[in-house]
Amino acid sequence: MSRQEILSAHNYRSDGRRPKELRDLVISLGSHPHATGSAYLSHGLTSVLVTVHGPREAKSRSNTQHDRAVLSVGVDLPAFSGGTGGRRGKSDKRTLEFTSTVKSTFEPIIQTHLYPRSQIDIFIQVLQQDGALLQAAINATTLALIDAGVAMSDYVCAITCALHDTISLLDLTNLEENDLPNLTAAVLPRSSKITLLTLETRIHLDRFEEMFKLAGEAGKVIHGEMLNAVHTRTDALVKSMGADSGAQSGRSADKQVMIDADMDDI
Amino acid sequence: MFSISKSEQSYIATSLSSEKPLRADGRDLLEYRPIHVECGVAPLANGSGRAIVGVGDDTTEVLVAGKLEVEDTEEELQESGEATNGRLTCYVSCTSAAYPYHTNNQLEDLSSDLSSTLFQLLSSSAFLLPDTASNNSQLSIIPQRKHWHLTLEAVIICDSGNVVDALFIAARAALWDLRIPKTRSLEYRGPQTQTMDIDQGPGHDAFKTVADKKESTHVIDFELEDNWDDGVPLEDREALPVCVTLNLLPSKHFLDASLQEERSAPLKLHLAFSFTSSALSSSKAQEMTGPMTRPPPPPDSIRNPPNAVLQGMRLSGSGDLPIGYIRSLLKDGESYARSLAYALNSKLREDDRKRASEL
């Protein structure tokens, strides 16, 4: 089988994308019936389903903190998702590293001081893997937390970036992730701060700054998509509650007062 | 919602046992919630299926995928002491997303319980057993040497009752969708002398493809056929086992329990049946000679009942069952399973047809 080239002569990647082009982003909120919040997200062929339970009373008293919520993250990587090797166990090193990365990314963002003595459980179910798994998991976790109504200081948007010769590539597939030096970055779009940066290979310092800036911009683009999805979901919820005249309230407060005197401004 | 008080349990059990039984969602005792089944949800696996029982907040969703790996028969013989011609392993993953109130130990217990239930009810299926003609099962590659090891992996996304039935429906869909890669056997023939062509030198490839696997006795290896399609489906997919769970009350039984009903009637009987279709030509002849005013005959598989085989039976939960009841329960279970099998087969066949016409 001939080796697939990462970037063709005319700057097309192996799946036909341009270097800075992101894969198709599909977001679906609130699909899990029992979870407090849930989000299904896929970047191209990488898809994950994240469920959030909580904030709720902790399963074991010893785990609680008197002044803040405790976060626990779990992940399931089934064999059929396409990752290398078979199913990963719960105490597998890679899995532990993955969960602790996600946990430390969200701990400073979630306003845990608002939920003392409680526990927030995040569970990441990986359905299919084609590169950029941490990116998908973090994005989906942000959306699931928003769907659950957990207070956060900002969205967390993650993106992967690789270097091929002198060209930076965004949103990597499995093939690209395995072959190229790559980093995963998570940004807070409103404050333009970085909250996570992982790099497991070597990149020259001159190139790094360029990739880093690019990752920041890409994070903002993903933020735009996530905002769209959340607004669509909220509109649907508001309509189904029968408050749809209230949905327009942000735009026309005067009309709102005339239509329904009891309804508060949303 | 996962724990329920004794009064609630008694209330639900009483209303189920009464003369005119009442269920919380208004169903009949023998009525299933809407079932949605689809194939091909995990393209990277050799076969996959998803089953969703119920709608809205009250859904049980299970995802099953099967992966095939090549295994050496002799190594397997040494390890487990059994000569096999194909092996099946089942693993059911119960995550804390589906069971948020379970501790880790309870999750592991539940997971191993469901895995062993699934394995037990599937392990004597036709596709695993050797075919009478060739003495090889569908999962063997080179008889006595290499075989496929099928790993069925299930993920429970959420559980609102009756997870075993949903698990089995999804597993059946995954087996229906399974495509076994086509292989060609290779045999070694030493260098020949005058019979060979002049341009084939002594270094010519001694590994020849064998046209007919059954004839050759010198088969030592295999190669994958380089085809665009994914492989062959299992033979006689319509005879794959179907499982029904009968929830038992002292006087009667009911199907497709919701979470609360499961807590109120913990004793369950899981029955797995497989139905093979018998020859239908005789019944067709009768159809033609009958009068024209007769109403259209019901589908052949119901009018001419296919042969039923009980693949497995498992009693779970606390409680006991008087032996005398078993016979009638088996008879009832068989008729429920038959309707379920008929419905599943029609749906899966229809889906296959749609997918084939799309390509």
PDB file of N, CA, C and O in Angstrom, chain A residues 45 47 75-90 92 95 124-130 133 174, chain B residues 41-48 63-69 89-93 95 149-156:
ATOM      1  N   LEU A  45     -14.320  12.505  11.771  1.00  0.00           N
ATOM      2  CA  LEU A  45     -14.601  11.142  12.183  1.00  0.00           C
ATOM      3  C   LEU A  45     -14.313  10.871  13.654  1.00  0.00           C
ATOM      4  O   LEU A  45     -14.441   9.753  14.113  1.00  0.00           O
ATOM      5  N   SER A  47     -15.555  11.189  17.191  1.00  0.00           N
ATOM      6  CA  SER A  47     -16.773  11.602  17.888  1.00  0.00           C
ATOM      7  C   SER A  47     -16.782  11.095  19.317  1.00  0.00           C
ATOM      8  O   SER A  47     -16.348   9.974  19.595  1.00  0.00           O
ATOM      9  N   VAL A  75     -13.269   8.189  31.554  1.00  0.00           N
ATOM     10  CA  VAL A  75     -13.306   8.066  30.098  1.00  0.00           C
ATOM     11  C   VAL A  75     -13.435   6.591  29.735  1.00  0.00           C
ATOM     12  O   VAL A  75     -12.978   5.718  30.466  1.00  0.00           O
ATOM     13  N   ASP A  76     -14.106   6.309  28.627  1.00  0.00           N
ATOM     14  CA  ASP A  76     -14.226   4.932  28.157  1.00  0.00           C
ATOM     15  C   ASP A  76     -13.764   4.886  26.705  1.00  0.00           C
ATOM     16  O   ASP A  76     -14.325   5.580  25.849  1.00  0.00           O
ATOM     17  N   LEU A  77     -12.744   4.077  26.453  1.00  0.00           N
ATOM     18  CA  LEU A  77     -12.201   3.958  25.102  1.00  0.00           C
ATOM     19  C   LEU A  77     -12.439   2.542  24.597  1.00  0.00           C
ATOM     20  O   LEU A  77     -11.612   1.669  24.804  1.00  0.00           O
ATOM     21  N   PRO A  78     -13.598   2.293  23.979  1.00  0.00           N
ATOM     22  CA  PRO A  78     -13.842   0.909  23.540  1.00  0.00           C
ATOM     23  C   PRO A  78     -12.939   0.517  22.391  1.00  0.00           C
ATOM     24  O   PRO A  78     -12.406   1.360  21.685  1.00  0.00           O
ATOM     25  N   ALA A  79     -12.784  -0.783  22.204  1.00  0.00           N
ATOM     26  CA  ALA A  79     -11.889  -1.275  21.161  1.00  0.00           C
ATOM     27  C   ALA A  79     -12.397  -0.901  19.777  1.00  0.00           C
ATOM     28  O   ALA A  79     -11.618  -0.641  18.867  1.00  0.00           O
ATOM     29  N   PHE A  80     -13.736  -0.832  19.614  1.00  0.00           N
ATOM     30  CA  PHE A  80     -14.250  -0.585  18.274  1.00  0.00           C
ATOM     31  C   PHE A  80     -14.111   0.880  17.852  1.00  0.00           C
ATOM     32  O   PHE A  80     -14.409   1.223  16.727  1.00  0.00           O
ATOM     33  N   SER A  81     -13.636   1.738  18.760  1.00  0.00           N
ATOM     34  CA  SER A  81     -13.511   3.155  18.392  1.00  0.00           C
ATOM     35  C   SER A  81     -12.338   3.370  17.456  1.00  0.00           C
ATOM     36  O   SER A  81     -12.191   4.436  16.881  1.00  0.00           O
ATOM     37  N   GLY A  82     -11.475   2.368  17.324  1.00  0.00           N
ATOM     38  CA  GLY A  82     -10.441   2.487  16.310  1.00  0.00           C
ATOM     39  C   GLY A  82      -9.103   2.946  16.829  1.00  0.00           C
ATOM     40  O   GLY A  82      -8.193   3.181  16.066  1.00  0.00           O
ATOM     41  N   GLY A  83      -8.975   3.096  18.129  1.00  0.00           N
ATOM     42  CA  GLY A  83      -7.662   3.476  18.642  1.00  0.00           C
ATOM     43  C   GLY A  83      -6.716   2.301  18.559  1.00  0.00           C
ATOM     44  O   GLY A  83      -7.129   1.169  18.308  1.00  0.00           O
ATOM     45  N   THR A  84      -5.448   2.542  18.782  1.00  0.00           N
ATOM     46  CA  THR A  84      -4.487   1.438  18.686  1.00  0.00           C
ATOM     47  C   THR A  84      -4.675   0.485  19.854  1.00  0.00           C
ATOM     48  O   THR A  84      -4.930   0.889  20.971  1.00  0.00           O
ATOM     49  N   GLY A  85      -4.547  -0.790  19.584  1.00  0.00           N
ATOM     50  CA  GLY A  85      -4.670  -1.803  20.631  1.00  0.00           C
ATOM     51  C   GLY A  85      -6.119  -2.027  20.989  1.00  0.00           C
ATOM     52  O   GLY A  85      -7.013  -1.456  20.411  1.00  0.00           O
ATOM     53  N   GLY A  86      -6.353  -2.861  21.937  1.00  0.00           N
ATOM     54  CA  GLY A  86      -7.722  -3.205  22.307  1.00  0.00           C
ATOM     55  C   GLY A  86      -8.307  -2.193  23.271  1.00  0.00           C
ATOM     56  O   GLY A  86      -7.860  -1.057  23.337  1.00  0.00           O
ATOM     57  N   ARG A  87      -9.258  -2.634  24.022  1.00  0.00           N
ATOM     58  CA  ARG A  87      -9.898  -1.755  25.001  1.00  0.00           C
ATOM     59  C   ARG A  87      -8.889  -1.364  26.069  1.00  0.00           C
ATOM     60  O   ARG A  87      -8.066  -2.148  26.498  1.00  0.00           O
ATOM     61  N   ARG A  88      -8.945  -0.119  26.475  1.00  0.00           N
ATOM     62  CA  ARG A  88      -8.030   0.319  27.541  1.00  0.00           C
ATOM     63  C   ARG A  88      -8.728   0.178  28.880  1.00  0.00           C
ATOM     64  O   ARG A  88      -9.866   0.559  29.029  1.00  0.00           O
ATOM     65  N   GLY A  89      -8.024  -0.334  29.835  1.00  0.00           N
ATOM     66  CA  GLY A  89      -8.617  -0.512  31.154  1.00  0.00           C
ATOM     67  C   GLY A  89      -8.721   0.790  31.904  1.00  0.00           C
ATOM     68  O   GLY A  89      -8.250   1.823  31.456  1.00  0.00           O
ATOM     69  N   LYS A  90      -9.341   0.739  33.089  1.00  0.00           N
ATOM     70  CA  LYS A  90      -9.544   1.965  33.857  1.00  0.00           C
ATOM     71  C   LYS A  90      -8.243   2.476  34.423  1.00  0.00           C
ATOM     72  O   LYS A  90      -8.063   3.668  34.627  1.00  0.00           O
ATOM     73  N   ASP A  92      -5.260   2.096  33.154  1.00  0.00           N
ATOM     74  CA  ASP A  92      -4.217   2.189  32.148  1.00  0.00           C
ATOM     75  C   ASP A  92      -3.578   3.575  32.241  1.00  0.00           C
ATOM     76  O   ASP A  92      -4.254   4.578  32.423  1.00  0.00           O
ATOM     77  N   THR A  95      -4.927   6.301  29.951  1.00  0.00           N
ATOM     78  CA  THR A  95      -6.268   6.727  30.358  1.00  0.00           C
ATOM     79  C   THR A  95      -6.192   7.664  31.555  1.00  0.00           C
ATOM     80  O   THR A  95      -6.856   8.702  31.586  1.00  0.00           O
ATOM     81  N   ILE A 124     -16.602  10.765  29.739  1.00  0.00           N
ATOM     82  CA  ILE A 124     -16.340  10.918  28.310  1.00  0.00           C
ATOM     83  C   ILE A 124     -16.439   9.553  27.645  1.00  0.00           C
ATOM     84  O   ILE A 124     -15.628   8.665  27.905  1.00  0.00           O
ATOM     85  N   GLN A 125     -17.436   9.384  26.790  1.00  0.00           N
ATOM     86  CA  GLN A 125     -17.585   8.110  26.076  1.00  0.00           C
ATOM     87  C   GLN A 125     -17.055   8.323  24.662  1.00  0.00           C
ATOM     88  O   GLN A 125     -17.638   9.082  23.888  1.00  0.00           O
ATOM     89  N   VAL A 126     -15.962   7.668  24.321  1.00  0.00           N
ATOM     90  CA  VAL A 126     -15.397   7.829  22.994  1.00  0.00           C
ATOM     91  C   VAL A 126     -16.111   6.864  22.051  1.00  0.00           C
ATOM     92  O   VAL A 126     -16.196   5.668  22.324  1.00  0.00           O
ATOM     93  N   LEU A 127     -16.656   7.394  20.955  1.00  0.00           N
ATOM     94  CA  LEU A 127     -17.376   6.535  20.027  1.00  0.00           C
ATOM     95  C   LEU A 127     -16.519   6.177  18.822  1.00  0.00           C
ATOM     96  O   LEU A 127     -16.614   5.088  18.279  1.00  0.00           O
ATOM     97  N   GLN A 128     -15.711   7.122  18.372  1.00  0.00           N
ATOM     98  CA  GLN A 128     -14.861   6.871  17.228  1.00  0.00           C
ATOM     99  C   GLN A 128     -13.655   7.778  17.297  1.00  0.00           C
ATOM    100  O   GLN A 128     -13.770   8.925  17.739  1.00  0.00           O
ATOM    101  N   GLN A 129     -12.490   7.259  16.905  1.00  0.00           N
ATOM    102  CA  GLN A 129     -11.272   8.071  17.022  1.00  0.00           C
ATOM    103  C   GLN A 129     -10.608   8.243  15.677  1.00  0.00           C
ATOM    104  O   GLN A 129     -10.302   7.251  15.028  1.00  0.00           O
ATOM    105  N   ASP A 130     -10.360   9.471  15.290  1.00  0.00           N
ATOM    106  CA  ASP A 130      -9.521   9.683  14.112  1.00  0.00           C
ATOM    107  C   ASP A 130      -8.633  10.874  14.391  1.00  0.00           C
ATOM    108  O   ASP A 130      -8.634  11.865  13.687  1.00  0.00           O
ATOM    109  N   LEU A 133      -8.196  13.502  19.813  1.00  0.00           N
ATOM    110  CA  LEU A 133      -9.169  13.026  20.787  1.00  0.00           C
ATOM    111  C   LEU A 133      -9.296  13.976  21.972  1.00  0.00           C
ATOM    112  O   LEU A 133     -10.400  14.275  22.435  1.00  0.00           O
ATOM    113  N   ASN A 174      -5.695  11.061  12.432  1.00  0.00           N
ATOM    114  CA  ASN A 174      -4.806  10.060  13.013  1.00  0.00           C
ATOM    115  C   ASN A 174      -3.473   9.985  12.290  1.00  0.00           C
ATOM    116  O   ASN A 174      -2.406   9.947  12.895  1.00  0.00           O
TER     117      ASN A 174
ATOM    118  N   VAL B  41     -23.126   1.365  12.835  1.00  0.00           N
ATOM    119  CA  VAL B  41     -22.881   2.628  13.538  1.00  0.00           C
ATOM    120  C   VAL B  41     -21.417   2.854  13.847  1.00  0.00           C
ATOM    121  O   VAL B  41     -20.995   3.967  14.125  1.00  0.00           O
ATOM    122  N   ALA B  42     -20.605   1.801  13.833  1.00  0.00           N
ATOM    123  CA  ALA B  42     -19.178   1.959  14.097  1.00  0.00           C
ATOM    124  C   ALA B  42     -18.428   1.451  12.876  1.00  0.00           C
ATOM    125  O   ALA B  42     -18.127   0.265  12.778  1.00  0.00           O
ATOM    126  N   PRO B  43     -18.127   2.327  11.930  1.00  0.00           N
ATOM    127  CA  PRO B  43     -17.556   1.856  10.662  1.00  0.00           C
ATOM    128  C   PRO B  43     -16.206   1.177  10.789  1.00  0.00           C
ATOM    129  O   PRO B  43     -15.812   0.407   9.918  1.00  0.00           O
ATOM    130  N   LEU B  44     -15.477   1.432  11.897  1.00  0.00           N
ATOM    131  CA  LEU B  44     -14.163   0.822  12.035  1.00  0.00           C
ATOM    132  C   LEU B  44     -14.227  -0.609  12.552  1.00  0.00           C
ATOM    133  O   LEU B  44     -13.218  -1.290  12.599  1.00  0.00           O
ATOM    134  N   ALA B  45     -15.409  -1.052  12.963  1.00  0.00           N
ATOM    135  CA  ALA B  45     -15.536  -2.421  13.454  1.00  0.00           C
ATOM    136  C   ALA B  45     -16.012  -3.306  12.306  1.00  0.00           C
ATOM    137  O   ALA B  45     -16.519  -2.804  11.306  1.00  0.00           O
ATOM    138  N   ASN B  46     -15.885  -4.628  12.474  1.00  0.00           N
ATOM    139  CA  ASN B  46     -16.321  -5.533  11.415  1.00  0.00           C
ATOM    140  C   ASN B  46     -17.838  -5.623  11.332  1.00  0.00           C
ATOM    141  O   ASN B  46     -18.392  -6.021  10.313  1.00  0.00           O
ATOM    142  N   GLY B  47     -18.507  -5.285  12.423  1.00  0.00           N
ATOM    143  CA  GLY B  47     -19.972  -5.298  12.415  1.00  0.00           C
ATOM    144  C   GLY B  47     -20.427  -4.533  13.627  1.00  0.00           C
ATOM    145  O   GLY B  47     -19.818  -4.628  14.683  1.00  0.00           O
ATOM    146  N   SER B  48     -21.483  -3.731  13.502  1.00  0.00           N
ATOM    147  CA  SER B  48     -21.926  -2.969  14.659  1.00  0.00           C
ATOM    148  C   SER B  48     -23.417  -2.748  14.597  1.00  0.00           C
ATOM    149  O   SER B  48     -24.007  -2.754  13.522  1.00  0.00           O
ATOM    150  N   LEU B  63     -25.002   0.045  22.470  1.00  0.00           N
ATOM    151  CA  LEU B  63     -24.216   0.051  21.236  1.00  0.00           C
ATOM    152  C   LEU B  63     -23.329  -1.195  21.276  1.00  0.00           C
ATOM    153  O   LEU B  63     -22.645  -1.430  22.259  1.00  0.00           O
ATOM    154  N   VAL B  64     -23.369  -2.019  20.214  1.00  0.00           N
ATOM    155  CA  VAL B  64     -22.541  -3.227  20.212  1.00  0.00           C
ATOM    156  C   VAL B  64     -21.711  -3.253  18.946  1.00  0.00           C
ATOM    157  O   VAL B  64     -22.210  -2.950  17.863  1.00  0.00           O
ATOM    158  N   ALA B  65     -20.430  -3.624  19.066  1.00  0.00           N
ATOM    159  CA  ALA B  65     -19.602  -3.747  17.878  1.00  0.00           C
ATOM    160  C   ALA B  65     -18.800  -5.032  17.963  1.00  0.00           C
ATOM    161  O   ALA B  65     -18.383  -5.442  19.054  1.00  0.00           O
ATOM    162  N   GLY B  66     -18.586  -5.662  16.829  1.00  0.00           N
ATOM    163  CA  GLY B  66     -17.823  -6.905  16.802  1.00  0.00           C
ATOM    164  C   GLY B  66     -16.547  -6.707  16.019  1.00  0.00           C
ATOM    165  O   GLY B  66     -16.569  -6.126  14.935  1.00  0.00           O
ATOM    166  N   LYS B  67     -15.453  -7.190  16.579  1.00  0.00           N
ATOM    167  CA  LYS B  67     -14.172  -7.103  15.884  1.00  0.00           C
ATOM    168  C   LYS B  67     -13.607  -8.498  15.726  1.00  0.00           C
ATOM    169  O   LYS B  67     -13.678  -9.318  16.643  1.00  0.00           O
ATOM    170  N   LEU B  68     -13.029  -8.744  14.551  1.00  0.00           N
ATOM    171  CA  LEU B  68     -12.471 -10.060  14.267  1.00  0.00           C
ATOM    172  C   LEU B  68     -10.957 -10.002  14.301  1.00  0.00           C
ATOM    173  O   LEU B  68     -10.355  -9.107  13.718  1.00  0.00           O
ATOM    174  N   GLU B  69     -10.372 -10.985  14.990  1.00  0.00           N
ATOM    175  CA  GLU B  69      -8.911 -11.063  15.013  1.00  0.00           C
ATOM    176  C   GLU B  69      -8.507 -12.478  14.680  1.00  0.00           C
ATOM    177  O   GLU B  69      -9.195 -13.429  15.053  1.00  0.00           O
ATOM    178  N   THR B  89     -15.900 -13.917  22.304  1.00  0.00           N
ATOM    179  CA  THR B  89     -15.742 -13.304  23.631  1.00  0.00           C
ATOM    180  C   THR B  89     -16.700 -12.138  23.700  1.00  0.00           C
ATOM    181  O   THR B  89     -16.846 -11.394  22.728  1.00  0.00           O
ATOM    182  N   CYS B  90     -17.355 -11.982  24.829  1.00  0.00           N
ATOM    183  CA  CYS B  90     -18.284 -10.865  24.981  1.00  0.00           C
ATOM    184  C   CYS B  90     -17.833  -9.985  26.127  1.00  0.00           C
ATOM    185  O   CYS B  90     -17.411 -10.481  27.165  1.00  0.00           O
ATOM    186  N   TYR B  91     -17.946  -8.704  25.917  1.00  0.00           N
ATOM    187  CA  TYR B  91     -17.643  -7.797  27.011  1.00  0.00           C
ATOM    188  C   TYR B  91     -18.660  -6.675  27.012  1.00  0.00           C
ATOM    189  O   TYR B  91     -18.862  -6.020  26.004  1.00  0.00           O
ATOM    190  N   VAL B  92     -19.291  -6.473  28.141  1.00  0.00           N
ATOM    191  CA  VAL B  92     -20.274  -5.396  28.254  1.00  0.00           C
ATOM    192  C   VAL B  92     -19.714  -4.345  29.193  1.00  0.00           C
ATOM    193  O   VAL B  92     -19.306  -4.658  30.310  1.00  0.00           O
ATOM    194  N   SER B  93     -19.672  -3.121  28.722  1.00  0.00           N
ATOM    195  CA  SER B  93     -19.096  -2.062  29.545  1.00  0.00           C
ATOM    196  C   SER B  93     -20.221  -1.232  30.158  1.00  0.00           C
ATOM    197  O   SER B  93     -21.027  -0.653  29.443  1.00  0.00           O
ATOM    198  N   THR B  95     -20.883   1.923  32.208  1.00  0.00           N
ATOM    199  CA  THR B  95     -20.152   3.116  32.608  1.00  0.00           C
ATOM    200  C   THR B  95     -20.942   3.900  33.637  1.00  0.00           C
ATOM    201  O   THR B  95     -22.141   3.711  33.793  1.00  0.00           O
ATOM    202  N   HIS B 149     -11.257 -14.873  15.915  1.00  0.00           N
ATOM    203  CA  HIS B 149     -11.730 -14.663  17.274  1.00  0.00           C
ATOM    204  C   HIS B 149     -12.622 -13.436  17.242  1.00  0.00           C
ATOM    205  O   HIS B 149     -12.163 -12.340  16.937  1.00  0.00           O
ATOM    206  N   LEU B 150     -13.891 -13.647  17.498  1.00  0.00           N
ATOM    207  CA  LEU B 150     -14.854 -12.549  17.438  1.00  0.00           C
ATOM    208  C   LEU B 150     -15.031 -11.957  18.834  1.00  0.00           C
ATOM    209  O   LEU B 150     -15.389 -12.661  19.770  1.00  0.00           O
ATOM    210  N   THR B 151     -14.760 -10.667  18.951  1.00  0.00           N
ATOM    211  CA  THR B 151     -14.969  -9.992  20.234  1.00  0.00           C
ATOM    212  C   THR B 151     -16.172  -9.086  20.097  1.00  0.00           C
ATOM    213  O   THR B 151     -16.163  -8.143  19.304  1.00  0.00           O
ATOM    214  N   LEU B 152     -17.214  -9.372  20.833  1.00  0.00           N
ATOM    215  CA  LEU B 152     -18.388  -8.503  20.821  1.00  0.00           C
ATOM    216  C   LEU B 152     -18.268  -7.556  21.998  1.00  0.00           C
ATOM    217  O   LEU B 152     -18.224  -8.002  23.136  1.00  0.00           O
ATOM    218  N   GLU B 153     -18.196  -6.286  21.682  1.00  0.00           N
ATOM    219  CA  GLU B 153     -18.050  -5.338  22.769  1.00  0.00           C
ATOM    220  C   GLU B 153     -19.289  -4.461  22.825  1.00  0.00           C
ATOM    221  O   GLU B 153     -19.680  -3.878  21.822  1.00  0.00           O
ATOM    222  N   ALA B 154     -19.887  -4.375  23.986  1.00  0.00           N
ATOM    223  CA  ALA B 154     -21.119  -3.605  24.128  1.00  0.00           C
ATOM    224  C   ALA B 154     -20.888  -2.432  25.060  1.00  0.00           C
ATOM    225  O   ALA B 154     -20.190  -2.561  26.063  1.00  0.00           O
ATOM    226  N   VAL B 155     -21.475  -1.294  24.715  1.00  0.00           N
ATOM    227  CA  VAL B 155     -21.420  -0.136  25.603  1.00  0.00           C
ATOM    228  C   VAL B 155     -22.856   0.253  25.915  1.00  0.00           C
ATOM    229  O   VAL B 155     -23.661   0.424  25.002  1.00  0.00           O
ATOM    230  N   ILE B 156     -23.161   0.342  27.209  1.00  0.00           N
ATOM    231  CA  ILE B 156     -24.510   0.750  27.574  1.00  0.00           C
ATOM    232  C   ILE B 156     -24.499   2.258  27.731  1.00  0.00           C
ATOM    233  O   ILE B 156     -23.826   2.792  28.610  1.00  0.00           O
TER     234      ILE B 156
END
